[in-house]
JSON list of N, CA and C in Angstrom, two decimals:
[
{"chain": "A", "resi": 1, "resn": "MET", "atom": "N", "xyz": [-39.29, 138.87, 65.72]},
{"chain": "A", "resi": 1, "resn": "MET", "atom": "CA", "xyz": [-39.82, 139.90, 66.55]},
{"chain": "A", "resi": 1, "resn": "MET", "atom": "C", "xyz": [-38.70, 139.87, 67.39]},
{"chain": "A", "resi": 2, "resn": "ASP", "atom": "N", "xyz": [-38.40, 140.95, 67.66]},
{"chain": "A", "resi": 2, "resn": "ASP", "atom": "CA", "xyz": [-37.77, 141.52, 69.19]},
{"chain": "A", "resi": 2, "resn": "ASP", "atom": "C", "xyz": [-37.65, 142.02, 69.94]},
{"chain": "A", "resi": 3, "resn": "PHE", "atom": "N", "xyz": [-37.80, 141.52, 71.38]},
{"chain": "A", "resi": 3, "resn": "PHE", "atom": "CA", "xyz": [-38.38, 142.12, 72.35]},
{"chain": "A", "resi": 3, "resn": "PHE", "atom": "C", "xyz": [-36.87, 143.09, 72.72]},
{"chain": "A", "resi": 4, "resn": "LEU", "atom": "N", "xyz": [-36.62, 144.16, 73.59]},
{"chain": "A", "resi": 4, "resn": "LEU", "atom": "CA", "xyz": [-35.81, 144.23, 74.39]},
{"chain": "A", "resi": 4, "resn": "LEU", "atom": "C", "xyz": [-35.98, 144.71, 75.51]},
{"chain": "A", "resi": 5, "resn": "LEU", "atom": "N", "xyz": [-35.16, 144.33, 76.63]},
{"chain": "A", "resi": 5, "resn": "LEU", "atom": "CA", "xyz": [-35.60, 144.59, 78.20]},
{"chain": "A", "resi": 5, "resn": "LEU", "atom": "C", "xyz": [-34.93, 145.11, 78.80]},
{"chain": "A", "resi": 6, "resn": "PHE", "atom": "N", "xyz": [-35.69, 146.49, 79.77]},
{"chain": "A", "resi": 6, "resn": "PHE", "atom": "CA", "xyz": [-34.65, 147.38, 79.97]},
{"chain": "A", "resi": 6, "resn": "PHE", "atom": "C", "xyz": [-34.47, 147.80, 81.78]},
{"chain": "A", "resi": 7, "resn": "SER", "atom": "N", "xyz": [-33.11, 147.08, 81.35]},
{"chain": "A", "resi": 7, "resn": "SER", "atom": "CA", "xyz": [-32.81, 146.41, 83.02]},
{"chain": "A", "resi": 7, "resn": "SER", "atom": "C", "xyz": [-31.19, 145.96, 82.75]},
{"chain": "A", "resi": 8, "resn": "SER", "atom": "N", "xyz": [-31.12, 146.85, 84.41]},
{"chain": "A", "resi": 8, "resn": "SER", "atom": "CA", "xyz": [-29.31, 146.93, 84.74]},
{"chain": "A", "resi": 8, "resn": "SER", "atom": "C", "xyz": [-28.78, 145.06, 84.55]},
{"chain": "A", "resi": 9, "resn": "ALA", "atom": "N", "xyz": [-27.37, 144.98, 83.23]},
{"chain": "A", "resi": 9, "resn": "ALA", "atom": "CA", "xyz": [-26.50, 143.54, 83.38]},
{"chain": "A", "resi": 9, "resn": "ALA", "atom": "C", "xyz": [-26.82, 143.40, 84.73]},
{"chain": "A", "resi": 10, "resn": "GLU", "atom": "N", "xyz": [-26.50, 144.41, 85.77]},
{"chain": "A", "resi": 10, "resn": "GLU", "atom": "CA", "xyz": [-25.80, 143.94, 87.46]},
{"chain": "A", "resi": 10, "resn": "GLU", "atom": "C", "xyz": [-27.26, 142.90, 88.06]},
{"chain": "A", "resi": 11, "resn": "GLU", "atom": "N", "xyz": [-28.23, 143.24, 87.26]},
{"chain": "A", "resi": 11, "resn": "GLU", "atom": "CA", "xyz": [-29.50, 142.54, 88.39]},
{"chain": "A", "resi": 11, "resn": "GLU", "atom": "C", "xyz": [-29.51, 141.09, 87.36]},
{"chain": "A", "resi": 12, "resn": "GLY", "atom": "N", "xyz": [-29.41, 140.99, 86.44]},
{"chain": "A", "resi": 12, "resn": "GLY", "atom": "CA", "xyz": [-28.79, 139.37, 86.04]},
{"chain": "A", "resi": 12, "resn": "GLY", "atom": "C", "xyz": [-28.01, 138.65, 86.94]},
{"chain": "A", "resi": 13, "resn": "LEU", "atom": "N", "xyz": [-26.88, 139.23, 87.52]},
{"chain": "A", "resi": 13, "resn": "LEU", "atom": "CA", "xyz": [-25.95, 138.56, 87.99]},
{"chain": "A", "resi": 13, "resn": "LEU", "atom": "C", "xyz": [-25.81, 138.89, 90.11]},
{"chain": "A", "resi": 14, "resn": "GLU", "atom": "N", "xyz": [-26.76, 138.36, 89.57]},
{"chain": "A", "resi": 14, "resn": "GLU", "atom": "CA", "xyz": [-27.15, 138.16, 91.23]},
{"chain": "A", "resi": 14, "resn": "GLU", "atom": "C", "xyz": [-27.47, 137.15, 91.53]},
{"chain": "A", "resi": 15, "resn": "PHE", "atom": "N", "xyz": [-26.63, 136.66, 93.08]},
{"chain": "A", "resi": 15, "resn": "PHE", "atom": "CA", "xyz": [-26.40, 135.41, 93.58]},
{"chain": "A", "resi": 15, "resn": "PHE", "atom": "C", "xyz": [-26.87, 135.21, 94.53]},
{"chain": "A", "resi": 16, "resn": "PRO", "atom": "N", "xyz": [-27.64, 133.82, 95.60]},
{"chain": "A", "resi": 16, "resn": "PRO", "atom": "CA", "xyz": [-27.82, 134.39, 96.78]},
{"chain": "A", "resi": 16, "resn": "PRO", "atom": "C", "xyz": [-27.06, 133.90, 97.32]},
{"chain": "A", "resi": 17, "resn": "SER", "atom": "N", "xyz": [-27.73, 134.75, 98.58]},
{"chain": "A", "resi": 17, "resn": "SER", "atom": "CA", "xyz": [-26.84, 134.58, 99.74]},
{"chain": "A", "resi": 17, "resn": "SER", "atom": "C", "xyz": [-26.74, 133.46, 101.15]},
{"chain": "A", "resi": 18, "resn": "PHE", "atom": "N", "xyz": [-26.07, 133.10, 101.36]},
{"chain": "A", "resi": 18, "resn": "PHE", "atom": "CA", "xyz": [-26.09, 131.84, 102.27]},
{"chain": "A", "resi": 18, "resn": "PHE", "atom": "C", "xyz": [-26.67, 132.28, 103.43]},
{"chain": "A", "resi": 19, "resn": "ASP", "atom": "N", "xyz": [-27.80, 131.56, 103.97]},
{"chain": "A", "resi": 19, "resn": "ASP", "atom": "CA", "xyz": [-28.09, 131.67, 104.56]},
{"chain": "A", "resi": 19, "resn": "ASP", "atom": "C", "xyz": [-28.11, 131.15, 106.58]},
{"chain": "A", "resi": 20, "resn": "GLY", "atom": "N", "xyz": [-26.72, 130.36, 106.16]},
{"chain": "A", "resi": 20, "resn": "GLY", "atom": "CA", "xyz": [-26.31, 129.63, 107.42]},
{"chain": "A", "resi": 20, "resn": "GLY", "atom": "C", "xyz": [-26.94, 128.29, 107.70]},
{"chain": "A", "resi": 21, "resn": "LYS", "atom": "N", "xyz": [-27.97, 128.02, 107.12]},
{"chain": "A", "resi": 21, "resn": "LYS", "atom": "CA", "xyz": [-29.27, 126.84, 107.46]},
{"chain": "A", "resi": 21, "resn": "LYS", "atom": "C", "xyz": [-28.04, 125.71, 106.61]},
{"chain": "A", "resi": 22, "resn": "ASP", "atom": "N", "xyz": [-28.19, 124.50, 107.40]},
{"chain": "A", "resi": 22, "resn": "ASP", "atom": "CA", "xyz": [-27.14, 123.22, 106.76]},
{"chain": "A", "resi": 22, "resn": "ASP", "atom": "C", "xyz": [-28.50, 122.64, 105.88]},
{"chain": "A", "resi": 23, "resn": "ARG", "atom": "N", "xyz": [-28.15, 122.12, 104.50]},
{"chain": "A", "resi": 23, "resn": "ARG", "atom": "CA", "xyz": [-29.50, 121.45, 103.87]},
{"chain": "A", "resi": 23, "resn": "ARG", "atom": "C", "xyz": [-28.85, 120.31, 103.07]},
{"chain": "A", "resi": 24, "resn": "VAL", "atom": "N", "xyz": [-27.83, 119.59, 103.60]},
{"chain": "A", "resi": 24, "resn": "VAL", "atom": "CA", "xyz": [-26.65, 118.63, 103.10]},
{"chain": "A", "resi": 24, "resn": "VAL", "atom": "C", "xyz": [-27.26, 117.13, 104.20]},
{"chain": "A", "resi": 25, "resn": "LEU", "atom": "N", "xyz": [-28.16, 116.34, 103.34]},
{"chain": "A", "resi": 25, "resn": "LEU", "atom": "CA", "xyz": [-28.05, 114.97, 104.36]},
{"chain": "A", "resi": 25, "resn": "LEU", "atom": "C", "xyz": [-27.60, 114.00, 103.91]},
{"chain": "A", "resi": 26, "resn": "ASN", "atom": "N", "xyz": [-26.39, 112.67, 104.50]},
{"chain": "A", "resi": 26, "resn": "ASN", "atom": "CA", "xyz": [-25.53, 111.82, 104.14]},
{"chain": "A", "resi": 26, "resn": "ASN", "atom": "C", "xyz": [-26.23, 111.38, 104.29]},
{"chain": "A", "resi": 27, "resn": "VAL", "atom": "N", "xyz": [-26.96, 110.78, 103.08]},
{"chain": "A", "resi": 27, "resn": "VAL", "atom": "CA", "xyz": [-28.54, 109.56, 102.60]},
{"chain": "A", "resi": 27, "resn": "VAL", "atom": "C", "xyz": [-27.44, 108.38, 102.61]},
{"chain": "A", "resi": 28, "resn": "ASN", "atom": "N", "xyz": [-28.51, 107.71, 102.99]},
{"chain": "A", "resi": 28, "resn": "ASN", "atom": "CA", "xyz": [-27.08, 106.16, 103.19]},
{"chain": "A", "resi": 28, "resn": "ASN", "atom": "C", "xyz": [-28.91, 104.99, 102.94]},
{"chain": "A", "resi": 29, "resn": "GLU", "atom": "N", "xyz": [-28.52, 103.92, 103.30]},
{"chain": "A", "resi": 29, "resn": "GLU", "atom": "CA", "xyz": [-29.66, 103.29, 102.41]},
{"chain": "A", "resi": 29, "resn": "GLU", "atom": "C", "xyz": [-30.81, 103.07, 103.98]},
{"chain": "A", "resi": 30, "resn": "ARG", "atom": "N", "xyz": [-30.63, 103.34, 105.31]},
{"chain": "A", "resi": 30, "resn": "ARG", "atom": "CA", "xyz": [-31.38, 103.57, 106.43]},
{"chain": "A", "resi": 30, "resn": "ARG", "atom": "C", "xyz": [-32.13, 104.71, 106.58]},
{"chain": "A", "resi": 31, "resn": "ASN", "atom": "N", "xyz": [-31.73, 105.79, 105.60]},
{"chain": "A", "resi": 31, "resn": "ASN", "atom": "CA", "xyz": [-32.38, 107.10, 106.12]},
{"chain": "A", "resi": 31, "resn": "ASN", "atom": "C", "xyz": [-33.17, 107.98, 104.89]},
{"chain": "A", "resi": 32, "resn": "TYR", "atom": "N", "xyz": [-32.86, 107.06, 103.92]},
{"chain": "A", "resi": 32, "resn": "TYR", "atom": "CA", "xyz": [-33.30, 107.06, 102.94]},
{"chain": "A", "resi": 32, "resn": "TYR", "atom": "C", "xyz": [-34.71, 107.40, 101.73]},
{"chain": "A", "resi": 33, "resn": "LYS", "atom": "N", "xyz": [-35.64, 106.59, 102.94]},
{"chain": "A", "resi": 33, "resn": "LYS", "atom": "CA", "xyz": [-36.41, 106.13, 102.50]},
{"chain": "A", "resi": 33, "resn": "LYS", "atom": "C", "xyz": [-37.42, 107.13, 103.28]},
{"chain": "A", "resi": 34, "resn": "LYS", "atom": "N", "xyz": [-36.84, 107.92, 104.28]},
{"chain": "A", "resi": 34, "resn": "LYS", "atom": "CA", "xyz": [-37.32, 108.31, 105.92]},
{"chain": "A", "resi": 34, "resn": "LYS", "atom": "C", "xyz": [-37.09, 110.00, 104.94]},
{"chain": "A", "resi": 35, "resn": "ALA", "atom": "N", "xyz": [-35.78, 110.32, 104.26]},
{"chain": "A", "resi": 35, "resn": "ALA", "atom": "CA", "xyz": [-36.02, 111.97, 103.37]},
{"chain": "A", "resi": 35, "resn": "ALA", "atom": "C", "xyz": [-36.43, 111.79, 102.18]},
{"chain": "A", "resi": 36, "resn": "LEU", "atom": "N", "xyz": [-37.03, 111.39, 102.01]},
{"chain": "A", "resi": 36, "resn": "LEU", "atom": "CA", "xyz": [-37.99, 111.17, 100.62]},
{"chain": "A", "resi": 36, "resn": "LEU", "atom": "C", "xyz": [-39.23, 111.76, 101.34]},
{"chain": "A", "resi": 37, "resn": "LYS", "atom": "N", "xyz": [-39.94, 111.07, 101.98]},
{"chain": "A", "resi": 37, "resn": "LYS", "atom": "CA", "xyz": [-40.62, 111.67, 103.03]},
{"chain": "A", "resi": 37, "resn": "LYS", "atom": "C", "xyz": [-41.35, 112.54, 103.70]},
{"chain": "A", "resi": 38, "resn": "LYS", "atom": "N", "xyz": [-39.90, 113.30, 104.20]},
{"chain": "A", "resi": 38, "resn": "LYS", "atom": "CA", "xyz": [-39.67, 114.44, 105.12]},
{"chain": "A", "resi": 38, "resn": "LYS", "atom": "C", "xyz": [-39.60, 115.62, 104.34]},
{"chain": "A", "resi": 39, "resn": "TYR", "atom": "N", "xyz": [-39.09, 115.84, 102.73]},
{"chain": "A", "resi": 39, "resn": "TYR", "atom": "CA", "xyz": [-38.87, 116.54, 102.34]},
{"chain": "A", "resi": 39, "resn": "TYR", "atom": "C", "xyz": [-39.86, 116.71, 100.84]},
{"chain": "A", "resi": 40, "resn": "ASP", "atom": "N", "xyz": [-39.83, 118.52, 100.38]},
{"chain": "A", "resi": 40, "resn": "ASP", "atom": "CA", "xyz": [-40.72, 118.26, 99.23]},
{"chain": "A", "resi": 40, "resn": "ASP", "atom": "C", "xyz": [-39.62, 117.79, 98.36]},
{"chain": "A", "resi": 41, "resn": "MET", "atom": "N", "xyz": [-38.69, 118.52, 98.52]},
{"chain": "A", "resi": 41, "resn": "MET", "atom": "CA", "xyz": [-37.85, 118.15, 97.43]},
{"chain": "A", "resi": 41, "resn": "MET", "atom": "C", "xyz": [-35.98, 117.86, 97.41]},
{"chain": "A", "resi": 42, "resn": "MET", "atom": "N", "xyz": [-35.83, 117.07, 96.92]},
{"chain": "A", "resi": 42, "resn": "MET", "atom": "CA", "xyz": [-34.00, 116.85, 96.58]},
{"chain": "A", "resi": 42, "resn": "MET", "atom": "C", "xyz": [-33.67, 116.15, 95.74]},
{"chain": "A", "resi": 43, "resn": "CYS", "atom": "N", "xyz": [-31.87, 116.58, 96.42]},
{"chain": "A", "resi": 43, "resn": "CYS", "atom": "CA", "xyz": [-31.46, 116.60, 95.18]},
{"chain": "A", "resi": 43, "resn": "CYS", "atom": "C", "xyz": [-30.10, 115.65, 95.65]},
{"chain": "A", "resi": 44, "resn": "LEU", "atom": "N", "xyz": [-29.78, 114.82, 94.52]},
{"chain": "A", "resi": 44, "resn": "LEU", "atom": "CA", "xyz": [-28.45, 113.10, 94.84]},
{"chain": "A", "resi": 44, "resn": "LEU", "atom": "C", "xyz": [-27.38, 113.54, 94.86]},
{"chain": "A", "resi": 45, "resn": "LEU", "atom": "N", "xyz": [-26.25, 113.74, 94.88]},
{"chain": "A", "resi": 45, "resn": "LEU", "atom": "CA", "xyz": [-25.25, 113.41, 94.86]},
{"chain": "A", "resi": 45, "resn": "LEU", "atom": "C", "xyz": [-24.32, 112.70, 95.10]},
{"chain": "A", "resi": 46, "resn": "TYR", "atom": "N", "xyz": [-24.26, 111.53, 94.23]},
{"chain": "A", "resi": 46, "resn": "TYR", "atom": "CA", "xyz": [-23.13, 110.87, 94.06]},
{"chain": "A", "resi": 46, "resn": "TYR", "atom": "C", "xyz": [-22.33, 111.64, 94.08]},
{"chain": "A", "resi": 47, "resn": "HIS", "atom": "N", "xyz": [-21.15, 110.51, 94.73]},
{"chain": "A", "resi": 47, "resn": "HIS", "atom": "CA", "xyz": [-19.49, 111.38, 94.73]},
{"chain": "A", "resi": 47, "resn": "HIS", "atom": "C", "xyz": [-19.07, 110.53, 95.31]},
{"chain": "A", "resi": 48, "resn": "GLU", "atom": "N", "xyz": [-17.16, 109.83, 94.81]},
{"chain": "A", "resi": 48, "resn": "GLU", "atom": "CA", "xyz": [-16.92, 109.07, 95.62]},
{"chain": "A", "resi": 48, "resn": "GLU", "atom": "C", "xyz": [-15.91, 109.81, 96.87]},
{"chain": "A", "resi": 49, "resn": "PRO", "atom": "N", "xyz": [-15.92, 108.87, 97.85]},
{"chain": "A", "resi": 49, "resn": "PRO", "atom": "CA", "xyz": [-14.64, 109.32, 99.02]},
{"chain": "A", "resi": 49, "resn": "PRO", "atom": "C", "xyz": [-14.10, 110.49, 98.14]},
{"chain": "A", "resi": 50, "resn": "LEU", "atom": "N", "xyz": [-14.15, 111.77, 99.23]},
{"chain": "A", "resi": 50, "resn": "LEU", "atom": "CA", "xyz": [-12.95, 112.70, 99.56]},
{"chain": "A", "resi": 50, "resn": "LEU", "atom": "C", "xyz": [-11.96, 112.19, 99.11]},
{"chain": "A", "resi": 51, "resn": "PRO", "atom": "N", "xyz": [-11.20, 113.18, 98.16]},
{"chain": "A", "resi": 51, "resn": "PRO", "atom": "CA", "xyz": [-9.35, 112.71, 97.88]},
{"chain": "A", "resi": 51, "resn": "PRO", "atom": "C", "xyz": [-8.68, 113.72, 98.92]},
{"chain": "A", "resi": 52, "resn": "SER", "atom": "N", "xyz": [-7.10, 113.29, 99.41]},
{"chain": "A", "resi": 52, "resn": "SER", "atom": "CA", "xyz": [-6.76, 114.09, 100.43]},
{"chain": "A", "resi": 52, "resn": "SER", "atom": "C", "xyz": [-5.93, 114.95, 99.70]},
{"chain": "A", "resi": 53, "resn": "ASP", "atom": "N", "xyz": [-6.62, 115.61, 98.00]},
{"chain": "A", "resi": 53, "resn": "ASP", "atom": "CA", "xyz": [-5.53, 116.70, 97.33]},
{"chain": "A", "resi": 53, "resn": "ASP", "atom": "C", "xyz": [-6.61, 118.06, 98.04]},
{"chain": "A", "resi": 54, "resn": "LYS", "atom": "N", "xyz": [-6.03, 118.84, 98.89]},
{"chain": "A", "resi": 54, "resn": "LYS", "atom": "CA", "xyz": [-6.97, 119.79, 99.25]},
{"chain": "A", "resi": 54, "resn": "LYS", "atom": "C", "xyz": [-8.24, 121.42, 98.47]},
{"chain": "A", "resi": 55, "resn": "GLU", "atom": "N", "xyz": [-7.03, 121.20, 97.11]},
{"chain": "A", "resi": 55, "resn": "GLU", "atom": "CA", "xyz": [-7.80, 121.77, 95.75]},
{"chain": "A", "resi": 55, "resn": "GLU", "atom": "C", "xyz": [-9.10, 121.13, 95.52]},
{"chain": "A", "resi": 56, "resn": "LEU", "atom": "N", "xyz": [-9.29, 120.18, 95.34]},
{"chain": "A", "resi": 56, "resn": "LEU", "atom": "CA", "xyz": [-10.52, 119.07, 95.10]},
{"chain": "A", "resi": 56, "resn": "LEU", "atom": "C", "xyz": [-11.24, 119.07, 96.53]},
{"chain": "A", "resi": 57, "resn": "GLN", "atom": "N", "xyz": [-10.77, 118.61, 97.70]},
{"chain": "A", "resi": 57, "resn": "GLN", "atom": "CA", "xyz": [-11.76, 119.02, 98.27]},
{"chain": "A", "resi": 57, "resn": "GLN", "atom": "C", "xyz": [-12.53, 120.43, 98.01]},
{"chain": "A", "resi": 58, "resn": "GLN", "atom": "N", "xyz": [-11.59, 121.17, 97.74]},
{"chain": "A", "resi": 58, "resn": "GLN", "atom": "CA", "xyz": [-12.43, 122.85, 98.16]},
{"chain": "A", "resi": 58, "resn": "GLN", "atom": "C", "xyz": [-13.19, 122.64, 96.89]},
{"chain": "A", "resi": 59, "resn": "GLN", "atom": "N", "xyz": [-13.34, 122.40, 95.91]},
{"chain": "A", "resi": 59, "resn": "GLN", "atom": "CA", "xyz": [-14.43, 122.08, 94.72]},
{"chain": "A", "resi": 59, "resn": "GLN", "atom": "C", "xyz": [-14.98, 121.60, 95.31]},
{"chain": "A", "resi": 60, "resn": "PHE", "atom": "N", "xyz": [-15.66, 120.55, 95.99]},
{"chain": "A", "resi": 60, "resn": "PHE", "atom": "CA", "xyz": [-16.32, 119.60, 96.43]},
{"chain": "A", "resi": 60, "resn": "PHE", "atom": "C", "xyz": [-17.41, 120.40, 96.91]},
{"chain": "A", "resi": 61, "resn": "HIS", "atom": "N", "xyz": [-16.48, 121.10, 98.08]},
{"chain": "A", "resi": 61, "resn": "HIS", "atom": "CA", "xyz": [-17.20, 122.16, 99.09]},
{"chain": "A", "resi": 61, "resn": "HIS", "atom": "C", "xyz": [-18.35, 122.80, 98.19]},
{"chain": "A", "resi": 62, "resn": "MET", "atom": "N", "xyz": [-17.56, 123.51, 97.56]},
{"chain": "A", "resi": 62, "resn": "MET", "atom": "CA", "xyz": [-18.06, 124.45, 96.67]},
{"chain": "A", "resi": 62, "resn": "MET", "atom": "C", "xyz": [-19.43, 123.95, 96.20]},
{"chain": "A", "resi": 63, "resn": "ARG", "atom": "N", "xyz": [-19.26, 122.64, 95.54]},
{"chain": "A", "resi": 63, "resn": "ARG", "atom": "CA", "xyz": [-20.47, 122.28, 94.75]},
{"chain": "A", "resi": 63, "resn": "ARG", "atom": "C", "xyz": [-21.45, 121.86, 95.63]},
{"chain": "A", "resi": 64, "resn": "GLU", "atom": "N", "xyz": [-21.36, 121.56, 97.15]},
{"chain": "A", "resi": 64, "resn": "GLU", "atom": "CA", "xyz": [-21.94, 121.40, 98.18]},
{"chain": "A", "resi": 64, "resn": "GLU", "atom": "C", "xyz": [-22.71, 122.92, 98.53]},
{"chain": "A", "resi": 65, "resn": "MET", "atom": "N", "xyz": [-22.32, 124.04, 98.82]},
{"chain": "A", "resi": 65, "resn": "MET", "atom": "CA", "xyz": [-22.55, 125.10, 99.10]},
{"chain": "A", "resi": 65, "resn": "MET", "atom": "C", "xyz": [-23.59, 125.26, 97.62]},
{"chain": "A", "resi": 66, "resn": "VAL", "atom": "N", "xyz": [-23.36, 125.14, 96.74]},
{"chain": "A", "resi": 66, "resn": "VAL", "atom": "CA", "xyz": [-24.49, 125.97, 95.69]},
{"chain": "A", "resi": 66, "resn": "VAL", "atom": "C", "xyz": [-25.32, 125.00, 95.38]},
{"chain": "A", "resi": 67, "resn": "LEU", "atom": "N", "xyz": [-25.30, 123.45, 95.21]},
{"chain": "A", "resi": 67, "resn": "LEU", "atom": "CA", "xyz": [-26.71, 122.66, 95.71]},
{"chain": "A", "resi": 67, "resn": "LEU", "atom": "C", "xyz": [-27.40, 123.46, 96.93]},
{"chain": "A", "resi": 68, "resn": "GLU", "atom": "N", "xyz": [-26.82, 123.27, 98.51]},
{"chain": "A", "resi": 68, "resn": "GLU", "atom": "CA", "xyz": [-27.88, 123.96, 99.23]},
{"chain": "A", "resi": 68, "resn": "GLU", "atom": "C", "xyz": [-28.68, 125.35, 99.07]}
]
């Protein structure tokens, strides 16, 4: 059975806008359990130290913003 959805193509391309609230924590051994108790949901991104290459730093910051 085929279903047709009548909506504009632009509706599927809506991205949330940044509200200015920083939701990124630098989690370490000392604050990990406290963060687990404080937040209902958490996403951990394990990464190597940031490289000196500006383009790679920009990619990392874009990934960070997406997770926010």
